[in-house]
Amino acid sequence: MPRASDSDAEAVRVLGTGGLVIIPTETVYGLAADAGNAEAVAAIFEAKGRPRFNPLIAHVADAMQAEAVALFDPRARALAEAFWPGPLTLVAPVRDRTGVCDLARAGLDSVAVRVPGHARARALISAFGRPVVAPSANRSGRPSPTTFADAVEETGFAARAAINGGPCAVGVESTVVSVLDGRVALLRPGSVTREEIEALVGPLARFGEGGGEGHRSPGRLTLHYAPDAPVRIEAADARGGEILLGFGPGAGDPRWSLSPTGDLREAAANLFRRLREADRERPTGIAVSPIPAHGLGEAINDRLRRAAGYVG
Ligand code: TXA
Ligand code: MG
């Protein structure tokens, strides 16, 4: 039976009593909890089967609330002003160690914060009045859910409330950027692109050269986004019992295409949903057409490489 959506008031009540809530965002659905409640946060790690070394993102209603949690330098502030509300997460030194508890930060001295672009998510956080941690609502290692039904299927068993905000417009998780020790590094590509960030703050530190420990993203160390069927990328066509997720005109069955016209935004919005749909057909494998490397293509290729088992 499909699960009905709860009201915002009910979701706020559940958060306040240490329960978990499925929330919509513009990127992917999240499994949310009070960021300051260690027991609630522990329940998130438990529900997802997520290793505890992998910190969570604190979701806040506006930049002011973000600066109460984290210490922003002028470049962090410039990024926040340019891209919030929206699919950008900033990693900065932690200011408030209780509002976002140690477990949520995996014990780090930095904290990840973002102001989601989805109005319903912001309204919920505003009404709650405190930061809310929300990893993607999938079980650890699986593709992120981009529809209410997929989110409920993944972690609905652990949520005492769930909010249906429609399909996610962006479809890939937020861009994660660290601003630490005067350096800016891209930890996870997303729909706010490398090009857009560099236009604002200059050249990014290269991954792994970001100036020390803080610029690592622990979540990037594990296999991710993988459906059950093996994924083969940069594929010219389907082999044997594979389903081909095409990109651009003439690439396979249009029903399975990520974007028949070759549009990167459309492909991102469709990516995880198509991987899940293809997986349900129990194919021998999922093949995916080549995707351009620039702009949003960097994020799509990143997720596909991980789904195909190339980590790091
Ligand atoms: O779009 C999104 O960001 C979604 C929606 C629900 O907001 N959330 C999401 O959360 O993708 P999650 O937990 O699946 O990914 C968070 C990423 C992980 O790679 C984690 O390692 C990294 O952010 N991260 C969190 N805090 C960090 C920190 N202090 N330093 C470095 N990386 C951090
Ligand atoms: Mg995730």
Tab-separated table of C-alpha atoms and ligand atoms in Angstrom:
chain	number	residue	atom	x	y	z
A	1	MET	CA	0.000	0.000	0.000
A	2	PRO	CA	1.459	3.378	-0.936
A	3	ARG	CA	2.131	5.491	2.126
A	4	ALA	CA	0.211	8.757	2.552
A	5	SER	CA	2.054	12.015	3.094
A	6	ASP	CA	2.016	13.421	6.626
A	7	SER	CA	1.435	17.102	7.417
A	8	ASP	CA	4.335	19.463	8.142
A	9	ALA	CA	2.998	19.891	11.692
A	10	GLU	CA	3.149	16.132	12.262
A	11	ALA	CA	6.692	15.983	10.824
A	12	VAL	CA	7.831	18.790	13.144
A	13	ARG	CA	6.297	16.960	16.114
A	14	VAL	CA	8.112	13.745	15.168
A	15	LEU	CA	11.473	15.553	14.794
A	16	GLY	CA	10.953	17.130	18.226
A	17	THR	CA	10.489	13.741	19.870
A	18	GLY	CA	13.629	12.241	18.303
A	19	GLY	CA	11.884	10.456	15.421
A	20	LEU	CA	13.000	10.206	11.790
A	21	VAL	CA	11.166	11.895	8.905
A	22	ILE	CA	11.435	11.386	5.139
A	23	ILE	CA	11.714	14.856	3.592
A	24	PRO	CA	11.760	16.049	-0.015
A	25	THR	CA	14.580	18.254	-1.276
A	26	GLU	CA	15.317	19.566	-4.772
A	27	THR	CA	18.202	17.072	-5.133
A	28	VAL	CA	17.070	13.740	-3.622
A	29	TYR	CA	14.829	12.649	-0.739
A	30	GLY	CA	16.423	12.767	2.724
A	31	LEU	CA	15.975	10.844	5.970
A	32	ALA	CA	15.890	13.641	8.550
A	33	ALA	CA	16.443	13.982	12.304
A	34	ASP	CA	17.108	16.672	14.901
A	35	ALA	CA	20.834	17.416	14.353
A	36	GLY	CA	21.388	17.983	18.073
A	37	ASN	CA	19.824	14.719	19.246
A	38	ALA	CA	22.502	11.994	19.285
A	39	GLU	CA	19.984	9.179	19.728
A	40	ALA	CA	17.945	10.320	16.743
A	41	VAL	CA	21.135	10.684	14.692
A	42	ALA	CA	22.220	7.187	15.736
A	43	ALA	CA	18.887	5.891	14.436
A	44	ILE	CA	19.693	7.373	10.996
A	45	PHE	CA	23.032	5.531	10.815
A	46	GLU	CA	21.234	2.366	11.939
A	47	ALA	CA	18.387	2.661	9.385
A	48	LYS	CA	20.752	3.312	6.483
A	49	GLY	CA	23.395	0.799	7.564
A	50	ARG	CA	25.782	3.726	7.224
A	51	PRO	CA	29.315	3.565	8.660
A	52	ARG	CA	29.670	6.019	11.548
A	53	PHE	CA	32.804	7.611	10.100
A	54	ASN	CA	30.653	9.184	7.374
A	55	PRO	CA	29.303	12.582	8.561
A	56	LEU	CA	25.878	14.029	7.741
A	57	ILE	CA	24.789	17.356	6.242
A	58	ALA	CA	23.010	19.849	8.527
A	59	HIS	CA	20.075	21.378	6.658
A	60	VAL	CA	19.156	24.902	7.727
A	61	ALA	CA	16.482	27.406	6.715
A	62	ASP	CA	18.749	30.309	5.720
A	63	ALA	CA	22.331	31.604	5.662
A	64	MET	CA	21.972	33.183	9.103
A	65	GLN	CA	21.138	29.830	10.652
A	66	ALA	CA	24.094	28.332	8.722
A	67	GLU	CA	26.505	30.857	10.219
A	68	ALA	CA	25.262	29.994	13.701
A	69	VAL	CA	26.445	26.419	13.015
A	70	ALA	CA	29.633	26.990	10.954
A	71	LEU	CA	32.406	29.584	10.641
A	72	PHE	CA	32.334	31.134	7.175
A	73	ASP	CA	35.198	33.079	5.635
A	74	PRO	CA	34.428	35.633	2.893
A	75	ARG	CA	34.589	32.992	0.157
A	76	ALA	CA	32.186	30.671	1.943
A	77	ARG	CA	29.868	33.626	2.357
A	78	ALA	CA	30.127	34.478	-1.349
A	79	LEU	CA	29.240	30.889	-2.308
A	80	ALA	CA	26.293	30.874	0.091
A	81	GLU	CA	25.005	34.147	-1.302
A	82	ALA	CA	25.328	32.974	-4.896
A	83	PHE	CA	23.833	29.479	-4.606
A	84	TRP	CA	21.468	29.320	-1.590
A	85	PRO	CA	18.767	28.246	-1.377
A	86	GLY	CA	19.992	25.497	-3.694
A	87	PRO	CA	21.989	22.313	-4.257
A	88	LEU	CA	25.294	23.396	-2.682
A	89	THR	CA	26.724	22.045	0.603
A	90	LEU	CA	29.502	23.975	2.343
A	91	VAL	CA	31.989	22.244	4.664
A	92	ALA	CA	33.479	24.760	7.114
A	93	PRO	CA	34.886	24.796	10.681
A	94	VAL	CA	32.184	23.960	13.210
A	95	ARG	CA	30.997	26.759	15.495
A	96	ASP	CA	28.144	25.080	17.403
A	97	ARG	CA	29.170	21.582	18.522
A	98	THR	CA	25.893	20.794	20.254
A	99	GLY	CA	23.402	22.042	17.632
A	100	VAL	CA	25.016	19.543	15.248
A	101	CYS	CA	26.149	16.755	17.584
A	102	ASP	CA	29.488	14.915	17.412
A	103	LEU	CA	27.966	11.772	15.940
A	104	ALA	CA	26.365	13.791	13.095
A	105	ARG	CA	29.795	15.268	12.293
A	106	ALA	CA	31.560	11.903	12.753
A	107	GLY	CA	33.689	13.646	15.374
A	108	LEU	CA	35.205	16.113	12.884
A	109	ASP	CA	36.026	19.762	13.625
A	110	SER	CA	34.208	20.731	10.432
A	111	VAL	CA	30.518	20.642	9.615
A	112	ALA	CA	28.596	20.356	6.316
A	113	VAL	CA	25.640	22.763	5.928
A	114	ARG	CA	23.151	23.532	3.217
A	115	VAL	CA	19.954	25.547	2.646
A	116	PRO	CA	17.771	23.326	0.435
A	117	GLY	CA	16.075	24.809	-2.613
A	118	HIS	CA	12.826	22.897	-1.990
A	119	ALA	CA	10.354	25.330	-0.345
A	120	ARG	CA	8.618	22.564	1.621
A	121	ALA	CA	11.946	21.458	3.144
A	122	ARG	CA	12.799	25.017	4.180
A	123	ALA	CA	9.332	25.568	5.648
A	124	LEU	CA	9.711	22.401	7.710
A	125	ILE	CA	13.169	23.380	9.013
A	126	SER	CA	11.895	26.899	9.831
A	127	ALA	CA	8.963	25.503	11.737
A	128	PHE	CA	11.254	23.096	13.617
A	129	GLY	CA	13.587	25.995	14.434
A	130	ARG	CA	16.848	24.013	14.607
A	131	PRO	CA	19.198	22.314	12.110
A	132	VAL	CA	18.056	18.985	10.710
A	133	VAL	CA	20.533	16.367	9.477
A	134	ALA	CA	19.417	14.527	6.376
A	135	PRO	CA	21.450	12.016	4.399
A	136	SER	CA	19.902	10.703	1.200
A	137	ALA	CA	17.039	8.394	2.194
A	138	ASN	CA	18.530	5.270	0.552
A	139	ARG	CA	20.077	2.400	2.459
A	140	SER	CA	23.863	2.827	2.380
A	141	GLY	CA	25.439	1.975	-0.987
A	142	ARG	CA	22.156	2.082	-2.972
A	143	PRO	CA	20.993	4.708	-5.499
A	144	SER	CA	19.485	7.821	-3.854
A	145	PRO	CA	15.660	8.070	-4.024
A	146	THR	CA	14.294	10.847	-6.220
A	147	THR	CA	10.574	10.063	-5.782
A	148	PHE	CA	8.442	9.751	-2.637
A	149	ALA	CA	7.653	6.100	-3.406
A	150	ASP	CA	11.352	5.207	-3.792
A	151	ALA	CA	12.230	6.975	-0.527
A	152	VAL	CA	9.493	5.128	1.364
A	153	GLU	CA	10.631	1.844	-0.176
A	154	GLU	CA	14.236	2.447	0.952
A	155	THR	CA	13.923	3.704	4.530
A	156	GLY	CA	10.205	4.227	5.179
A	157	PHE	CA	10.332	1.396	7.738
A	158	ALA	CA	12.426	3.634	10.019
A	159	ALA	CA	10.509	6.909	9.535
A	160	ARG	CA	7.651	7.949	11.833
A	161	ALA	CA	6.570	10.601	9.295
A	162	ALA	CA	7.074	11.091	5.560
A	163	ILE	CA	6.432	14.147	3.403
A	164	ASN	CA	5.605	13.860	-0.282
A	165	GLY	CA	7.115	16.858	-2.096
A	166	GLY	CA	6.822	15.391	-5.598
A	167	PRO	CA	9.674	14.149	-7.794
A	168	CYS	CA	13.063	15.795	-7.145
A	169	ALA	CA	13.842	18.395	-9.811
A	170	VAL	CA	17.657	18.065	-9.748
A	171	GLY	CA	18.032	14.313	-9.243
A	172	VAL	CA	21.658	14.145	-8.078
A	173	GLU	CA	22.899	15.028	-4.587
A	174	SER	CA	24.187	18.511	-3.749
A	175	THR	CA	27.639	19.713	-4.765
A	176	VAL	CA	29.899	19.490	-1.683
A	177	VAL	CA	32.588	22.169	-1.367
A	178	SER	CA	34.984	22.590	1.569
A	179	VAL	CA	36.144	26.071	2.576
A	180	LEU	CA	38.842	25.423	5.150
A	181	ASP	CA	42.188	27.079	5.938
A	182	GLY	CA	41.706	29.603	3.149
A	183	ARG	CA	41.316	26.895	0.487
A	184	VAL	CA	38.280	25.809	-1.485
A	185	ALA	CA	37.988	22.204	-2.714
A	186	LEU	CA	35.307	20.265	-4.576
A	187	LEU	CA	34.511	17.119	-2.547
A	188	ARG	CA	31.487	15.909	-4.527
A	189	PRO	CA	30.369	17.216	-7.938
A	190	GLY	CA	26.710	18.173	-8.298
A	191	SER	CA	24.436	20.457	-10.251
A	192	VAL	CA	26.201	23.589	-9.036
A	193	THR	CA	29.119	23.007	-11.388
A	194	ARG	CA	32.885	23.343	-10.980
A	195	GLU	CA	32.764	26.066	-13.655
A	196	GLU	CA	30.160	28.080	-11.684
A	197	ILE	CA	32.142	27.782	-8.451
A	198	GLU	CA	35.464	28.727	-10.044
A	199	ALA	CA	33.857	31.752	-11.695
A	200	LEU	CA	33.090	32.999	-8.195
A	201	VAL	CA	36.086	31.975	-6.046
A	202	GLY	CA	38.889	31.194	-8.514
A	203	PRO	CA	40.605	27.849	-9.236
A	204	LEU	CA	39.639	24.991	-6.899
A	205	ALA	CA	42.205	22.939	-5.020
A	206	ARG	CA	42.472	19.540	-6.733
A	207	PHE	CA	40.901	16.588	-4.934
A	208	GLY	CA	43.364	15.196	-2.420
A	209	GLU	CA	45.472	18.359	-2.626
A	210	GLY	CA	43.027	20.487	-0.696
A	211	GLY	CA	45.422	21.147	2.154
A	212	GLY	CA	45.057	18.315	4.617
A	213	GLU	CA	42.636	16.052	6.334
A	214	GLY	CA	39.658	18.393	6.451
A	215	HIS	CA	39.250	18.430	2.691
A	216	ARG	CA	38.438	14.745	2.503
A	217	SER	CA	34.875	13.564	2.173
A	218	PRO	CA	34.609	10.326	4.143
A	219	GLY	CA	31.468	9.313	2.261
A	220	ARG	CA	33.450	9.109	-0.953
A	221	LEU	CA	35.491	6.150	0.248
A	222	THR	CA	32.752	3.552	-0.069
A	223	LEU	CA	30.961	1.911	-2.995
A	224	HIS	CA	27.911	3.984	-3.846
A	225	TYR	CA	24.781	4.371	-5.905
A	226	ALA	CA	24.880	0.751	-7.038
A	227	PRO	CA	21.750	-1.089	-8.235
A	228	ASP	CA	21.748	-4.895	-8.057
A	229	ALA	CA	22.503	-5.354	-11.777
A	230	PRO	CA	26.089	-4.677	-12.896
A	231	VAL	CA	26.491	-1.264	-14.532
A	232	ARG	CA	28.630	-0.781	-17.664
A	233	ILE	CA	29.411	2.836	-18.626
A	234	GLU	CA	30.518	4.503	-21.893
A	235	ALA	CA	28.534	1.820	-23.746
A	236	ALA	CA	27.846	2.074	-27.500
A	237	ASP	CA	24.888	-0.330	-27.330
A	238	ALA	CA	23.246	-3.045	-25.209
A	239	ARG	CA	24.823	-6.524	-25.159
A	240	GLY	CA	22.880	-9.718	-24.463
A	241	GLY	CA	20.264	-9.154	-21.772
A	242	GLU	CA	21.369	-5.636	-20.879
A	243	ILE	CA	19.106	-2.597	-20.753
A	244	LEU	CA	20.707	0.478	-22.343
A	245	LEU	CA	20.143	3.848	-20.693
A	246	GLY	CA	20.750	6.092	-23.696
A	247	PHE	CA	21.748	9.722	-23.975
A	248	GLY	CA	20.998	11.783	-27.061
A	249	PRO	CA	19.091	10.939	-30.264
A	250	GLY	CA	19.238	7.382	-31.590
A	251	ALA	CA	20.806	5.842	-28.479
A	252	GLY	CA	18.707	2.763	-27.710
A	253	ASP	CA	15.026	2.529	-26.740
A	254	PRO	CA	13.750	6.078	-26.005
A	255	ARG	CA	11.666	4.673	-23.121
A	256	TRP	CA	14.912	3.980	-21.231
A	257	SER	CA	16.767	7.106	-22.342
A	258	LEU	CA	18.251	9.471	-19.740
A	259	SER	CA	17.570	12.264	-22.220
A	260	PRO	CA	16.497	11.641	-25.842
A	261	THR	CA	17.609	15.165	-26.778
A	262	GLY	CA	20.962	14.971	-24.961
A	263	ASP	CA	20.100	17.453	-22.208
A	264	LEU	CA	22.281	17.132	-19.075
A	265	ARG	CA	19.665	18.558	-16.674
A	266	GLU	CA	17.079	16.074	-17.889
A	267	ALA	CA	19.616	13.239	-17.663
A	268	ALA	CA	20.468	14.144	-14.044
A	269	ALA	CA	16.801	14.307	-13.083
A	270	ASN	CA	16.210	10.849	-14.629
A	271	LEU	CA	19.447	9.124	-13.585
A	272	PHE	CA	18.605	7.366	-10.289
A	273	ARG	CA	14.982	6.738	-11.256
A	274	ARG	CA	16.026	4.976	-14.477
A	275	LEU	CA	18.686	2.933	-12.646
A	276	ARG	CA	16.006	1.763	-10.203
A	277	GLU	CA	13.435	1.064	-12.934
A	278	ALA	CA	15.957	-0.857	-15.024
A	279	ASP	CA	17.015	-2.860	-11.970
A	280	ARG	CA	13.408	-3.954	-11.362
A	281	GLU	CA	13.386	-5.662	-14.785
A	282	ARG	CA	16.192	-7.961	-13.516
A	283	PRO	CA	18.386	-7.490	-16.614
A	284	THR	CA	21.786	-9.213	-16.924
A	285	GLY	CA	23.254	-5.716	-16.767
A	286	ILE	CA	22.612	-1.997	-17.208
A	287	ALA	CA	24.617	-0.285	-19.969
A	288	VAL	CA	24.818	3.517	-20.130
A	289	SER	CA	25.698	5.717	-23.121
A	290	PRO	CA	28.675	8.086	-22.844
A	291	ILE	CA	27.772	11.362	-21.102
A	292	PRO	CA	29.687	14.597	-21.826
A	293	ALA	CA	32.210	15.488	-19.087
A	294	HIS	CA	31.500	19.210	-18.745
A	295	GLY	CA	29.085	21.069	-16.457
A	296	LEU	CA	26.484	18.823	-14.844
A	297	GLY	CA	28.022	15.905	-16.776
A	298	GLU	CA	30.802	15.770	-14.157
A	299	ALA	CA	28.270	14.843	-11.449
A	300	ILE	CA	26.428	12.344	-13.665
A	301	ASN	CA	29.676	10.613	-14.675
A	302	ASP	CA	30.825	10.584	-11.040
A	303	ARG	CA	27.667	8.767	-9.912
A	304	LEU	CA	27.835	6.363	-12.860
A	305	ARG	CA	31.489	5.482	-12.237
A	306	ARG	CA	30.589	4.674	-8.634
A	307	ALA	CA	27.543	2.671	-9.676
A	308	ALA	CA	29.849	0.728	-12.006
A	309	GLY	CA	32.196	-0.001	-9.095
A	310	TYR	CA	35.023	2.441	-9.723
A	311	VAL	CA	35.569	4.064	-6.315
A	312	GLY	CA	37.611	7.212	-5.652
B	1	TXA	O1	21.638	16.663	-1.851
B	1	TXA	C1	22.065	16.254	-0.781
B	1	TXA	O2	23.110	16.679	-0.284
B	1	TXA	C2	21.216	15.206	-0.035
B	1	TXA	C3	19.890	15.832	0.353
B	1	TXA	C4	19.036	14.911	1.175
B	1	TXA	O3	20.100	17.072	0.998
B	1	TXA	N1	21.940	14.697	1.088
B	1	TXA	C5	23.035	13.898	0.936
B	1	TXA	O4	23.584	13.479	2.131
B	1	TXA	O5	23.476	13.588	-0.136
B	1	TXA	P1	24.604	12.259	2.215
B	1	TXA	O6	24.745	12.010	3.684
B	1	TXA	O7	24.127	11.148	1.392
B	1	TXA	O8	25.959	12.850	1.695
B	1	TXA	C6	26.724	13.764	2.465
B	1	TXA	C7	28.130	13.855	1.946
B	1	TXA	C8	28.928	12.614	2.246
B	1	TXA	O9	29.756	12.329	1.136
B	1	TXA	C9	29.753	13.044	3.452
B	1	TXA	O10	30.952	12.320	3.586
B	1	TXA	C10	29.993	14.509	3.150
B	1	TXA	O11	28.785	14.966	2.601
B	1	TXA	N2	30.284	15.292	4.376
B	1	TXA	C11	29.444	15.585	5.389
B	1	TXA	N3	30.079	16.270	6.357
B	1	TXA	C12	31.368	16.409	5.955
B	1	TXA	C13	32.526	17.012	6.519
B	1	TXA	N4	32.516	17.593	7.708
B	1	TXA	N5	33.690	16.963	5.800
B	1	TXA	C14	33.708	16.361	4.584
B	1	TXA	N6	32.649	15.761	4.001
B	1	TXA	C15	31.492	15.791	4.670
B	2	MG	MG	23.992	9.515	0.113
